[in-house]
JSON list of C-alpha atoms in Angstrom, two decimals:
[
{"chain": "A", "resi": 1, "resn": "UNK", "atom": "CA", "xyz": [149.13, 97.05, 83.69]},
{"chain": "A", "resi": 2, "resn": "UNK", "atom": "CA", "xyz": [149.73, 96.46, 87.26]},
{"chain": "A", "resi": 3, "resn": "UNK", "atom": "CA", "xyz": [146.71, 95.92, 89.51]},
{"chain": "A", "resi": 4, "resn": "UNK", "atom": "CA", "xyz": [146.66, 95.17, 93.16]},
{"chain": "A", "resi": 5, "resn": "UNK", "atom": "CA", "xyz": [143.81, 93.34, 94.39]},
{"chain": "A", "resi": 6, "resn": "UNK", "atom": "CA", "xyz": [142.61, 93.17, 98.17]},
{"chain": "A", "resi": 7, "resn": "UNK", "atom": "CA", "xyz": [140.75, 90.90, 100.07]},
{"chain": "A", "resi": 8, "resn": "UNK", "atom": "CA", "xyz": [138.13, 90.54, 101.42]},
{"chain": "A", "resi": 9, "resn": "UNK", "atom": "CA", "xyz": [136.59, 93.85, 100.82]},
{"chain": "A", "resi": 10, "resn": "UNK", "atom": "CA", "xyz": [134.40, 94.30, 103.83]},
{"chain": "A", "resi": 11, "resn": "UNK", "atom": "CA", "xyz": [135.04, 92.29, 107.04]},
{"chain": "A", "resi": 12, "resn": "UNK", "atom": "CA", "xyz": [132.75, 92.60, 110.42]},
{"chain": "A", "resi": 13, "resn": "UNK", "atom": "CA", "xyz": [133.99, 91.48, 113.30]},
{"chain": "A", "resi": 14, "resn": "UNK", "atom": "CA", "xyz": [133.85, 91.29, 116.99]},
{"chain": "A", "resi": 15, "resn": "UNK", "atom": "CA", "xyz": [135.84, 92.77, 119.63]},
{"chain": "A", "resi": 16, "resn": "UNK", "atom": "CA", "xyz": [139.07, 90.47, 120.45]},
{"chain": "A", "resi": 17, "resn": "UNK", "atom": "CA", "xyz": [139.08, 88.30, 117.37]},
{"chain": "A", "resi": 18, "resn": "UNK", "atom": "CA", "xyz": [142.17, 88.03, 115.41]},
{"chain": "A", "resi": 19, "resn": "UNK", "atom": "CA", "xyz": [141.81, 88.76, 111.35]},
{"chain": "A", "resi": 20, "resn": "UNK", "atom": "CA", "xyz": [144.52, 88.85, 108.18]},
{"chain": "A", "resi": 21, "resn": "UNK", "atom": "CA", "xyz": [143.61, 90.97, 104.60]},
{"chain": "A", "resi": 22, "resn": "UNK", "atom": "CA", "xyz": [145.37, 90.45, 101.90]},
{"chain": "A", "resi": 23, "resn": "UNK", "atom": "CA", "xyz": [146.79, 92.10, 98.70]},
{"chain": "A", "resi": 24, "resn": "UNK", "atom": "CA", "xyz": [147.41, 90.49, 95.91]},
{"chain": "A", "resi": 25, "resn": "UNK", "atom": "CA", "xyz": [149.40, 91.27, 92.56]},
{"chain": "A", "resi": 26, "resn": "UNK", "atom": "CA", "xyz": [150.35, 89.10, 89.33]},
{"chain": "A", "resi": 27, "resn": "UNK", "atom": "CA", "xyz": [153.31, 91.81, 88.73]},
{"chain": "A", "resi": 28, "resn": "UNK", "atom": "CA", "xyz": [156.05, 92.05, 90.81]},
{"chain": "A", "resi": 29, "resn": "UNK", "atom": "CA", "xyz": [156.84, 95.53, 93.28]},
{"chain": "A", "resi": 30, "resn": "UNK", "atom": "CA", "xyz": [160.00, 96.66, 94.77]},
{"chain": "A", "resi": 31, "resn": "UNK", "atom": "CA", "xyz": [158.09, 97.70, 97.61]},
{"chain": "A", "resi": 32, "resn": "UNK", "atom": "CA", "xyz": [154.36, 97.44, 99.22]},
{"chain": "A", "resi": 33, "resn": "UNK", "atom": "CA", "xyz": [152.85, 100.30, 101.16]},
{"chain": "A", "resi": 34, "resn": "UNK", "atom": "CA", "xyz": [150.07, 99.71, 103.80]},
{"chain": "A", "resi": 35, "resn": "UNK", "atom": "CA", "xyz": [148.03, 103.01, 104.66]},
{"chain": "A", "resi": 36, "resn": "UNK", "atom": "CA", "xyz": [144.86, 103.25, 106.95]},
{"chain": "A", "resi": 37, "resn": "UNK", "atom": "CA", "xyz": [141.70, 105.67, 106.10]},
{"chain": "A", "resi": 38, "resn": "UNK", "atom": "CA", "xyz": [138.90, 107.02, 108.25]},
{"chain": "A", "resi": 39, "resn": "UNK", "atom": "CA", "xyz": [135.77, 108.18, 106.94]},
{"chain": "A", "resi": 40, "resn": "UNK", "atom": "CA", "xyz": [136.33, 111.86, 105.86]},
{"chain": "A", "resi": 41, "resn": "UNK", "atom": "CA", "xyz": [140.49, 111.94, 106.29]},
{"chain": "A", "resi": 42, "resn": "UNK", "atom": "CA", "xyz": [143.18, 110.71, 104.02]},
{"chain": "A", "resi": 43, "resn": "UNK", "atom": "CA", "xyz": [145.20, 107.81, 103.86]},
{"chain": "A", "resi": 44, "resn": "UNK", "atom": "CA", "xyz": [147.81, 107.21, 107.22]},
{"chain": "A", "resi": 45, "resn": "UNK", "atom": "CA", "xyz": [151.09, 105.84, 106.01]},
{"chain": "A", "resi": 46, "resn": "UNK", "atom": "CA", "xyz": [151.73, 102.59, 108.14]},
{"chain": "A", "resi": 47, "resn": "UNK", "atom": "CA", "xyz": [154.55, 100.59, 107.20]},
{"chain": "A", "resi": 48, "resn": "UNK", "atom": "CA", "xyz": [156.40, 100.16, 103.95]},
{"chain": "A", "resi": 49, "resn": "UNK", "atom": "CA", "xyz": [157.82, 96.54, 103.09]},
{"chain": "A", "resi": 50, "resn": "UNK", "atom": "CA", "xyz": [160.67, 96.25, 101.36]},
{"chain": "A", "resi": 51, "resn": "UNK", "atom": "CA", "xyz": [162.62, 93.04, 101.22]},
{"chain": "A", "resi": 52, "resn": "UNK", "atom": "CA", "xyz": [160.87, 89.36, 99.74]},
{"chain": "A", "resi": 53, "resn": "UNK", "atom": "CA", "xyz": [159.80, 87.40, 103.04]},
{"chain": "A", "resi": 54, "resn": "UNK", "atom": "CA", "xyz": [160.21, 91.06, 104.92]},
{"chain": "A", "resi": 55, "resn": "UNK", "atom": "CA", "xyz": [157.66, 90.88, 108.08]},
{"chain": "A", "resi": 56, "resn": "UNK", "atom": "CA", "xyz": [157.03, 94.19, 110.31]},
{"chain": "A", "resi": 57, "resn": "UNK", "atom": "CA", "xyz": [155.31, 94.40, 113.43]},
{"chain": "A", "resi": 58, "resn": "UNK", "atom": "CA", "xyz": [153.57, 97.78, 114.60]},
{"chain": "A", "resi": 59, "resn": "UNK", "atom": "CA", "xyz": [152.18, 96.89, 118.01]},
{"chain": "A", "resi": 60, "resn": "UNK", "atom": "CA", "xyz": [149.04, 94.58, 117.10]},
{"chain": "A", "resi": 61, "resn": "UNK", "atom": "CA", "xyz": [149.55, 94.34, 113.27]},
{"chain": "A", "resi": 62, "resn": "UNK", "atom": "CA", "xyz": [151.94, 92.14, 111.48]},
{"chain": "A", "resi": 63, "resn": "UNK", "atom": "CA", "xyz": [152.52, 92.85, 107.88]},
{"chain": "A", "resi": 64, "resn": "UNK", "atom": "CA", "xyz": [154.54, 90.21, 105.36]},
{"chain": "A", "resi": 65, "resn": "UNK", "atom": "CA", "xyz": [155.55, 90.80, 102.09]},
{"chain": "A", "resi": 66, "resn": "UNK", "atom": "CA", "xyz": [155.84, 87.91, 99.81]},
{"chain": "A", "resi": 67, "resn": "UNK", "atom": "CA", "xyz": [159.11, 86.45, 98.37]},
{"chain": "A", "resi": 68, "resn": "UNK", "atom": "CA", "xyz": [158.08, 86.97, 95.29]},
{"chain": "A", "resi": 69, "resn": "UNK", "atom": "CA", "xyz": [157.10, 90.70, 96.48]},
{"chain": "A", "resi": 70, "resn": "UNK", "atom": "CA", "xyz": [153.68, 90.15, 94.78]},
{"chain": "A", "resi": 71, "resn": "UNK", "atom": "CA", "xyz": [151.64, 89.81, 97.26]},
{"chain": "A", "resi": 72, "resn": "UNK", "atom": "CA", "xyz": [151.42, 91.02, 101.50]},
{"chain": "A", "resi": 73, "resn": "UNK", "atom": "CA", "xyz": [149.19, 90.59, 103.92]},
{"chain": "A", "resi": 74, "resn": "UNK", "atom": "CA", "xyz": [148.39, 92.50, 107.37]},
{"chain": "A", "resi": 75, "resn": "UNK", "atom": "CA", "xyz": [147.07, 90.63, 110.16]},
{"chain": "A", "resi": 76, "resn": "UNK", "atom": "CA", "xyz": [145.46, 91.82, 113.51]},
{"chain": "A", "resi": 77, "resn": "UNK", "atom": "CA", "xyz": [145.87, 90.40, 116.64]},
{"chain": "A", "resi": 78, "resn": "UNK", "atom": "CA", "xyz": [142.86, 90.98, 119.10]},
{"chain": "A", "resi": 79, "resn": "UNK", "atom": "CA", "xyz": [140.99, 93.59, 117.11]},
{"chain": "A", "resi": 80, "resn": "UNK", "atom": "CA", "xyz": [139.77, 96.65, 118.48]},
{"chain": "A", "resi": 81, "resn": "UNK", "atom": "CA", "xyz": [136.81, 98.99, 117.50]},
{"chain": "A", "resi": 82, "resn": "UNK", "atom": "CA", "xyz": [139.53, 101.85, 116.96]},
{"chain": "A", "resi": 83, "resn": "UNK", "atom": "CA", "xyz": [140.94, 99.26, 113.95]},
{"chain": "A", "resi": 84, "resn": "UNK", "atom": "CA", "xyz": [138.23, 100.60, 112.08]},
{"chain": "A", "resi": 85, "resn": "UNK", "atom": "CA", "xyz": [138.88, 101.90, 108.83]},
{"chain": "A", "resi": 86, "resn": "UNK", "atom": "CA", "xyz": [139.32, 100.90, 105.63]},
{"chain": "A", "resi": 87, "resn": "UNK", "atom": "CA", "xyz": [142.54, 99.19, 104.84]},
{"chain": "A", "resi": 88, "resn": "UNK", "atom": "CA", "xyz": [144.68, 99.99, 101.73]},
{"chain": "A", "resi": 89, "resn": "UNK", "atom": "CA", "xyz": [147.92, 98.86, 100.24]},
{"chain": "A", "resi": 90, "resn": "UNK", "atom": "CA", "xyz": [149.71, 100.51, 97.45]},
{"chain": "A", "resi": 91, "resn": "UNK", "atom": "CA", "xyz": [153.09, 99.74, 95.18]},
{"chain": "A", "resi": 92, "resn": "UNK", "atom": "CA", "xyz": [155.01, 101.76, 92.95]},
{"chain": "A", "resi": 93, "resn": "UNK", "atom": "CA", "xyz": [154.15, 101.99, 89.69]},
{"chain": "A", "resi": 94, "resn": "UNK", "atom": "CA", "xyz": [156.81, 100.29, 87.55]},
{"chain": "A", "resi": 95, "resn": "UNK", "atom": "CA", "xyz": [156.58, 102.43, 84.72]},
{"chain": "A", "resi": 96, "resn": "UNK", "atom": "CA", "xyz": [157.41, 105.42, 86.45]},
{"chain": "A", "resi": 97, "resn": "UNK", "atom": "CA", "xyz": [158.88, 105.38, 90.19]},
{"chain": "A", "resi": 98, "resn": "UNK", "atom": "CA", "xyz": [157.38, 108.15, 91.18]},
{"chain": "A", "resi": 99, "resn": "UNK", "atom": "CA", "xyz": [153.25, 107.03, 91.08]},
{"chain": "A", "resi": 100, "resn": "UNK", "atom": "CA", "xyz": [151.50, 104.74, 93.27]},
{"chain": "A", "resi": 101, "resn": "UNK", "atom": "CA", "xyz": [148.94, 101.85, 92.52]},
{"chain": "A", "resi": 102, "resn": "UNK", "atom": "CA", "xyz": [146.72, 101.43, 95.30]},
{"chain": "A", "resi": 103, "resn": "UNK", "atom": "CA", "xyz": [144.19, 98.83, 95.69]},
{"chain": "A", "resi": 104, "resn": "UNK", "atom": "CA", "xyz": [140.43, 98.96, 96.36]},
{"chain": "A", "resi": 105, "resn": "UNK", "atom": "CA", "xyz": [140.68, 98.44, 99.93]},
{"chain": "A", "resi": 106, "resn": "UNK", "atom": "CA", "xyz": [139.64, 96.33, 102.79]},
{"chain": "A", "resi": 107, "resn": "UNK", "atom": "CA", "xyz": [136.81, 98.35, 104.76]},
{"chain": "A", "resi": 108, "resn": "UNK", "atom": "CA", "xyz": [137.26, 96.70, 108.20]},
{"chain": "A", "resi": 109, "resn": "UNK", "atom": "CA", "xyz": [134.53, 97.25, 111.05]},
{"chain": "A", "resi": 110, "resn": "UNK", "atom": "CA", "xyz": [135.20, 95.99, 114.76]},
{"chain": "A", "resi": 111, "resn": "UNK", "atom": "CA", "xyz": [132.03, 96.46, 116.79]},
{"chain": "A", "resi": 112, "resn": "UNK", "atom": "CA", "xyz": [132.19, 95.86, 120.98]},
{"chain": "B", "resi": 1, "resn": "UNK", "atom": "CA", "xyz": [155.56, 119.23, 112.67]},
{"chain": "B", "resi": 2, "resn": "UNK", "atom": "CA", "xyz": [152.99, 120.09, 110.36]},
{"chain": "B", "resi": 3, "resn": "UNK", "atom": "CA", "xyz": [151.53, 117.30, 108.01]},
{"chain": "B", "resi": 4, "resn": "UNK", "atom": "CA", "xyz": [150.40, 117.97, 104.50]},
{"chain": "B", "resi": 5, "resn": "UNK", "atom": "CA", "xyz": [147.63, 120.32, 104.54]},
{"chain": "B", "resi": 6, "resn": "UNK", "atom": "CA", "xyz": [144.81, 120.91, 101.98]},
{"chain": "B", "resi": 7, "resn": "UNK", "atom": "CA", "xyz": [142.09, 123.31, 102.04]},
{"chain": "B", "resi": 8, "resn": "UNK", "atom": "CA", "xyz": [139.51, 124.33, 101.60]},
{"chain": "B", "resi": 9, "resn": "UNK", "atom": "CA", "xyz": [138.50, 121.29, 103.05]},
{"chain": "B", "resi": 10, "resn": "UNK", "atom": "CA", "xyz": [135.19, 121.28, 101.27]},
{"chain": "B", "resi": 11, "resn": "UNK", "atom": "CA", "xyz": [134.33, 122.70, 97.91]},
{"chain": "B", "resi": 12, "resn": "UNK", "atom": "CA", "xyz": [130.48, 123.19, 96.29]},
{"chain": "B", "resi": 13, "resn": "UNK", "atom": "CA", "xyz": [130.90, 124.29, 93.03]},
{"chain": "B", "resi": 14, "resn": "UNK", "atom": "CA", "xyz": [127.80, 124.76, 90.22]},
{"chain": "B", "resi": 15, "resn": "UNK", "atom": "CA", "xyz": [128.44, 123.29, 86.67]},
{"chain": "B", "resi": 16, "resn": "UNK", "atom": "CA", "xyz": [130.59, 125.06, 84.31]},
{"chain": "B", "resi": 17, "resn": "UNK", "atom": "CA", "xyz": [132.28, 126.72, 87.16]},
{"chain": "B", "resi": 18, "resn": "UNK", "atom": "CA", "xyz": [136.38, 126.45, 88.27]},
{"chain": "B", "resi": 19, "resn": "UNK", "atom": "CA", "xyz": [137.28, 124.52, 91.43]},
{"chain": "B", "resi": 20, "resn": "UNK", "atom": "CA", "xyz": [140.85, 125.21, 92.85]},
{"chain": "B", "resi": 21, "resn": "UNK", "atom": "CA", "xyz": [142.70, 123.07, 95.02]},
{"chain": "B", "resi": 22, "resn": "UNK", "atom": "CA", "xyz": [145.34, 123.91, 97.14]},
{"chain": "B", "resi": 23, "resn": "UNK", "atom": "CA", "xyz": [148.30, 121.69, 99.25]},
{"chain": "B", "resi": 24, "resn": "UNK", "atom": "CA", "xyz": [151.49, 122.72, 101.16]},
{"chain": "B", "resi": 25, "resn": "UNK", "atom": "CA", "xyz": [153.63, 119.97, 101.27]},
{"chain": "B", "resi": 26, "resn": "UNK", "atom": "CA", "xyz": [155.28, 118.85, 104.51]},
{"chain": "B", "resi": 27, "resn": "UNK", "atom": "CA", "xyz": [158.21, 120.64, 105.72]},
{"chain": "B", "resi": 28, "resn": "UNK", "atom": "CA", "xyz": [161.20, 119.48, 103.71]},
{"chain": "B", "resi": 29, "resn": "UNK", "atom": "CA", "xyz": [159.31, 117.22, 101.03]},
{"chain": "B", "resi": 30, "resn": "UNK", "atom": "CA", "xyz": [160.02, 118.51, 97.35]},
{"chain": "B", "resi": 31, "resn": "UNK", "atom": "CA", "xyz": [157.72, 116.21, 95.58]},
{"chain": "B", "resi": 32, "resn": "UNK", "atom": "CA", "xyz": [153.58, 116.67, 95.59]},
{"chain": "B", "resi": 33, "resn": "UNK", "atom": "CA", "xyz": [151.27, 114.33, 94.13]},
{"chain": "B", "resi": 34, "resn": "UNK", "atom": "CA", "xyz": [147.75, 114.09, 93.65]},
{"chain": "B", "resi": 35, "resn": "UNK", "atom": "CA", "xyz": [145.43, 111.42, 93.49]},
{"chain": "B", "resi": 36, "resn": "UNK", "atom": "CA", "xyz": [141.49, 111.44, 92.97]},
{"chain": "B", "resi": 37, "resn": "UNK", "atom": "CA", "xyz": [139.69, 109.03, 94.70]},
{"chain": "B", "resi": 38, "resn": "UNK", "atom": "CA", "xyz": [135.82, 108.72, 93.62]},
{"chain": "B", "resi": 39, "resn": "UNK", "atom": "CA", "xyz": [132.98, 107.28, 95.21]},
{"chain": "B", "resi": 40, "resn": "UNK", "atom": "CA", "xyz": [133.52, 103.50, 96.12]},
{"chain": "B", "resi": 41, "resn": "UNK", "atom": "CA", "xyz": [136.69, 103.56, 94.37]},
{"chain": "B", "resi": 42, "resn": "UNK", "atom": "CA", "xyz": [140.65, 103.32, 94.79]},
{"chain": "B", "resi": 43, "resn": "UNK", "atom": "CA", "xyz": [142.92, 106.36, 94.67]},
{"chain": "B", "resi": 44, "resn": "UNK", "atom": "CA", "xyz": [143.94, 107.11, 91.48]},
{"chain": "B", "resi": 45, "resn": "UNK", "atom": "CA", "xyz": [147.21, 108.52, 90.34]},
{"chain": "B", "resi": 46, "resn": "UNK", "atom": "CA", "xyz": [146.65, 111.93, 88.81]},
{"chain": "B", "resi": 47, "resn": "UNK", "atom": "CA", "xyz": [150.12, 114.34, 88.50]},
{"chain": "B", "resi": 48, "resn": "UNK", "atom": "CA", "xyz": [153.44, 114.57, 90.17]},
{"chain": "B", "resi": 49, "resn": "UNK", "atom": "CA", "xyz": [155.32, 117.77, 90.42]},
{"chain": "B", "resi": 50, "resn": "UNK", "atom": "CA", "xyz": [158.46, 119.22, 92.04]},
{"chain": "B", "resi": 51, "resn": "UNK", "atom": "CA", "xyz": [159.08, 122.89, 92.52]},
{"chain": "B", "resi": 52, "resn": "UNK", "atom": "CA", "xyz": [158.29, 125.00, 89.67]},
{"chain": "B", "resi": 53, "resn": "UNK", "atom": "CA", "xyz": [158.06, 121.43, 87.49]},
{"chain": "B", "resi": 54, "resn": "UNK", "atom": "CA", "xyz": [155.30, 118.51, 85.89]},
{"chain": "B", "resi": 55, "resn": "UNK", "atom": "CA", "xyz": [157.32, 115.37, 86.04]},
{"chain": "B", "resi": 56, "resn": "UNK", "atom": "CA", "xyz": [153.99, 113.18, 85.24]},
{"chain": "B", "resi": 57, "resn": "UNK", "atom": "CA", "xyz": [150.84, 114.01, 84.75]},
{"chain": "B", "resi": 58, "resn": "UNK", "atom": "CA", "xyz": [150.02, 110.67, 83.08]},
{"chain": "B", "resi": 59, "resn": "UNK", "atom": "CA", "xyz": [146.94, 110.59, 85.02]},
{"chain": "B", "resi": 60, "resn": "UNK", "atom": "CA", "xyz": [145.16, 113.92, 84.70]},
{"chain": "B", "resi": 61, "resn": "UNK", "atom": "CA", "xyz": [142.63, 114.29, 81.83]},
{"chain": "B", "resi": 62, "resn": "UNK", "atom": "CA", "xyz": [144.10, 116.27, 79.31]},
{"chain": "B", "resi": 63, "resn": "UNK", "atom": "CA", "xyz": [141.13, 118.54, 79.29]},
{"chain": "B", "resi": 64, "resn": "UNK", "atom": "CA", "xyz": [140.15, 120.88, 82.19]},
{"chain": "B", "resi": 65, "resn": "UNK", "atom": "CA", "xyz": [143.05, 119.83, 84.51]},
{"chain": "B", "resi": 66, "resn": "UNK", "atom": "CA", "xyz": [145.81, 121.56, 85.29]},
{"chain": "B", "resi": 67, "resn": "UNK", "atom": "CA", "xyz": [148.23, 121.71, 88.53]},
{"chain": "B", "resi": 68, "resn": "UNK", "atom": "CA", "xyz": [151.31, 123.55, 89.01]},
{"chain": "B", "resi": 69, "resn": "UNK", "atom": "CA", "xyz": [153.87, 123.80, 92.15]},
{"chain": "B", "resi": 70, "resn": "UNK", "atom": "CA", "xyz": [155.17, 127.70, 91.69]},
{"chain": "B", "resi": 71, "resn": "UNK", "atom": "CA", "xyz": [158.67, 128.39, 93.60]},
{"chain": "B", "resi": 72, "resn": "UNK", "atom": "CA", "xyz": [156.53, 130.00, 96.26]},
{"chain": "B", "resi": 73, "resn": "UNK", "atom": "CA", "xyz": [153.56, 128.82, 97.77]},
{"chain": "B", "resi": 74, "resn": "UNK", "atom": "CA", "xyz": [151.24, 126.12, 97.92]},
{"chain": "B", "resi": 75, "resn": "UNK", "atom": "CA", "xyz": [150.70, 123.47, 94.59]},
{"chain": "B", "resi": 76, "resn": "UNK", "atom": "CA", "xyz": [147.56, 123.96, 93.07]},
{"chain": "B", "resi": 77, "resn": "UNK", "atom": "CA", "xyz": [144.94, 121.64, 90.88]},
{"chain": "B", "resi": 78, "resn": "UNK", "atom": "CA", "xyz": [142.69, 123.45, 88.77]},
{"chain": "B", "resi": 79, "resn": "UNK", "atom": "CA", "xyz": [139.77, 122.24, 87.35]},
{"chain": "B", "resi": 80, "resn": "UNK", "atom": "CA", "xyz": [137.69, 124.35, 84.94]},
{"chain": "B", "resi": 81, "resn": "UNK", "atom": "CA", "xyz": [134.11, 123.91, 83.62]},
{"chain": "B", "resi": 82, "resn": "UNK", "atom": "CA", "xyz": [133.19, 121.38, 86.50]},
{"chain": "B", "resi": 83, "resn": "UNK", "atom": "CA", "xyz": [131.28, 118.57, 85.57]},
{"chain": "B", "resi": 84, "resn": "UNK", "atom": "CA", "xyz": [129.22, 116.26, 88.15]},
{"chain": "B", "resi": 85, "resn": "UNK", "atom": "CA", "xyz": [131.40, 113.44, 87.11]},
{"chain": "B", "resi": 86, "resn": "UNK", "atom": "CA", "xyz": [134.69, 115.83, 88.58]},
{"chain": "B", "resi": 87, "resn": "UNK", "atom": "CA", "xyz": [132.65, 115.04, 92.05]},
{"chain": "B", "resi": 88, "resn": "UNK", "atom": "CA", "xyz": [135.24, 112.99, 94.01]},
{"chain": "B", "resi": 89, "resn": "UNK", "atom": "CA", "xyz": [137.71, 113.24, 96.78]},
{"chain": "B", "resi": 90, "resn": "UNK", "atom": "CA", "xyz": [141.31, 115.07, 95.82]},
{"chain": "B", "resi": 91, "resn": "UNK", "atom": "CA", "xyz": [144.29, 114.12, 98.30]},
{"chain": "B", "resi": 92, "resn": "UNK", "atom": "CA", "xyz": [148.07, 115.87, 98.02]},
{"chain": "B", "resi": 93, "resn": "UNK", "atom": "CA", "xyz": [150.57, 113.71, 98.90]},
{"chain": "B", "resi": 94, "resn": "UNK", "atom": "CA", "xyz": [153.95, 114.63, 99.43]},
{"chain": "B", "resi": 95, "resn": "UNK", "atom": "CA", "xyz": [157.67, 112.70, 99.89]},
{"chain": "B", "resi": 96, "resn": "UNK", "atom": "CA", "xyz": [161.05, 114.32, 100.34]},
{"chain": "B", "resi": 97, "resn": "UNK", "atom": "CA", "xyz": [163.48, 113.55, 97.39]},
{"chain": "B", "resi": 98, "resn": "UNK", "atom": "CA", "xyz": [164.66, 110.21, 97.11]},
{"chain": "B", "resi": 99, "resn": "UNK", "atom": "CA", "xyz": [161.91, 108.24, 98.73]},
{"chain": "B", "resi": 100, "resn": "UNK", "atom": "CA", "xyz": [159.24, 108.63, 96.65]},
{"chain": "B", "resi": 101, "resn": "UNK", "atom": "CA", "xyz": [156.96, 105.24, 98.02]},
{"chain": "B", "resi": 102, "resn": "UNK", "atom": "CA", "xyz": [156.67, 106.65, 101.09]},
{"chain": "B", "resi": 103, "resn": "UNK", "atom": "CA", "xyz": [154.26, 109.88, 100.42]},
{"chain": "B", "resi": 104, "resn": "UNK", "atom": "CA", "xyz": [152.17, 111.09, 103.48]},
{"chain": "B", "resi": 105, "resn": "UNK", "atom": "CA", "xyz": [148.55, 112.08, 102.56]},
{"chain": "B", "resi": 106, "resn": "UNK", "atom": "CA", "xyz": [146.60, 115.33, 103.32]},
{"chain": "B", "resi": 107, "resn": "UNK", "atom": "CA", "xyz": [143.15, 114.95, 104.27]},
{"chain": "B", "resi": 108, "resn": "UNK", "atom": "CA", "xyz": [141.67, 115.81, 100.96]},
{"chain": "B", "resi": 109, "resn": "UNK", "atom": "CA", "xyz": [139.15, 118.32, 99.60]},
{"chain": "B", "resi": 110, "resn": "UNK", "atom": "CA", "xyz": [135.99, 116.74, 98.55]},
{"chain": "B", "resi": 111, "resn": "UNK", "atom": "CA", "xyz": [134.56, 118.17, 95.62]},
{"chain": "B", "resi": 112, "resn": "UNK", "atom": "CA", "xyz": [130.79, 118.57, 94.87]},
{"chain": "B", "resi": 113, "resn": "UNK", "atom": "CA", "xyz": [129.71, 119.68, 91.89]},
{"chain": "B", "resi": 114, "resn": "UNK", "atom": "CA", "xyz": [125.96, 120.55, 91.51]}
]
C-alpha cells in the first residue's frame, strides 16, 4: 500500500520567516501533486512535479521532487498570513492511474 | 471559466434518511472523482467515473453508496440510510482525459447527519 506521509503536521509561525514541509513516501510516484485548502473550501491545485530532481517555483514557494520521486518538499520564502492553510500533497495511485493518495496534511498558520 | 461546482453546499440529513450529492465537472473534463474527507483526516479516494460509466469505485463501501455520471447532467453520489459515521466532507474532482493527476477540486458538500 502506498502511503504518503507529511511533515510536520502543524507549524506556527511569524510573519517574514522562511519554512519547508515535507512529504514523504517509501513507494515510488510518477508524479507528486501539491494542493492548498482553506477552512470550508476544497483543495487548490498548485503545482504538479513530474521529473526526479524536478524543482518549480510559483512566486514565493519552491517545490522539489526527489530523484527517487519518493519524496518532495515545498518551501516558503518570507511567509505571509494569507499562506495559511493547510498544505497537502497527493500521488497517483499505482494500482490504478486514475486515483489519488493524498497525505494528512501540513496545517500551516502565519500570524502578523 | 467555471470551476467544478458542488451543491448543495451544505446537507443536514436525520438517520436512516438519503443524502444526494451533486457535481458538474469543469467545462471540457470527462472524468469526475470523489473523495471523502472526514474529520481530522486525509481525502480519501472513493469512485471514478466518465460519462455514462464506473471505472473504479474501489473506494466506496459497497453498501449504501452509489454514484453515477448520466450522459446529461451533473454526477451524482447517493447515500442511503445515513449513518452519523457518513458525517464528513464530499469533494468532486474533475480532469480532462489524459491527465488524470491533475484533477481540480470543488468546494465540497459537508454532510451532517443527526
Amino acid at each position: 500500500t502506498q502511503l504518503l506521509e507529511q511533515s510536520p503536521q502543524f507549524l506556527s509561525i511569524q510573519e517574514g520567516e522562511n519554512l519547508t514541509v515535507y512529504c514523504n513516501s517509501s513507494s515510488v510516484f510518477s508524479s507528486l501533486q501539491w494542493y492548498r485548502q482553506e477552512p470550508g473550501e476544497g483543495p487548490v491545485l498548485l503545482v504538479t512535479v513530474v521529473t526526479g530532481g524536478e524543482v518549480k517555483k510559483l512566486k514565493r514557494l519552491t517545490f522539489q521532487f526527489g530523484d527517487a520521486r519518493k519524496d518532495s518538499s515545498l518551501h516558503i520564502t518570507a511567509a505571509q498570513p494569507g499562506d495559511t492553510g493547510l498544505y497537502l500533497c497527493a500521488g497517483p495511485d499505482s494500482g490504478g492511474y486514475n486515483k489519488l493518495i493524498f497525505g494528512a496534511g501540513t496545517r500551516l498558520a502565519v500570524h502578523p | 471559466n467555471a470551476g467544478v461546482m458542488q451543491n448543495p453546499r451544505h446537507l443536514v440529513r436525520r438517520r436512516g434518511q438519503e443524502a444526494r450529492l451533486r457535481c458538474s465537472p469543469m467545462k471540457g473534463h470527462s472524468h469526475v472523482y470523489w473523495y471523502r474527507q472526514l474529520p481530522e483526516e486525509g481525502l480519501k479516494f472513493m469512485v471514478y467515473l466518465q460519462k455514462e460509466n464506473i471505472i473504479d469505485e474501489s473506494g466506496m463501501p459497497k453498501e449504501r453508496f452509489s454514484a453515477e455520471f448520466p450522459k446529461e447532467g451533473p454526477s451524482i453520489l447517493r447515500i442511503q440510510q445515513v449513518v452519523r459515521g457518513d458525517s464528513a466532507a464530499y469533494f468532486c474532482a474533475s480532469s480532462p482525459a489524459g491527465l488524470f493527476n491533475e484533477q481540480f477540486f470543488g468546494p465540497g458538500t459537508r454532510l451532517t447527519v443527526l
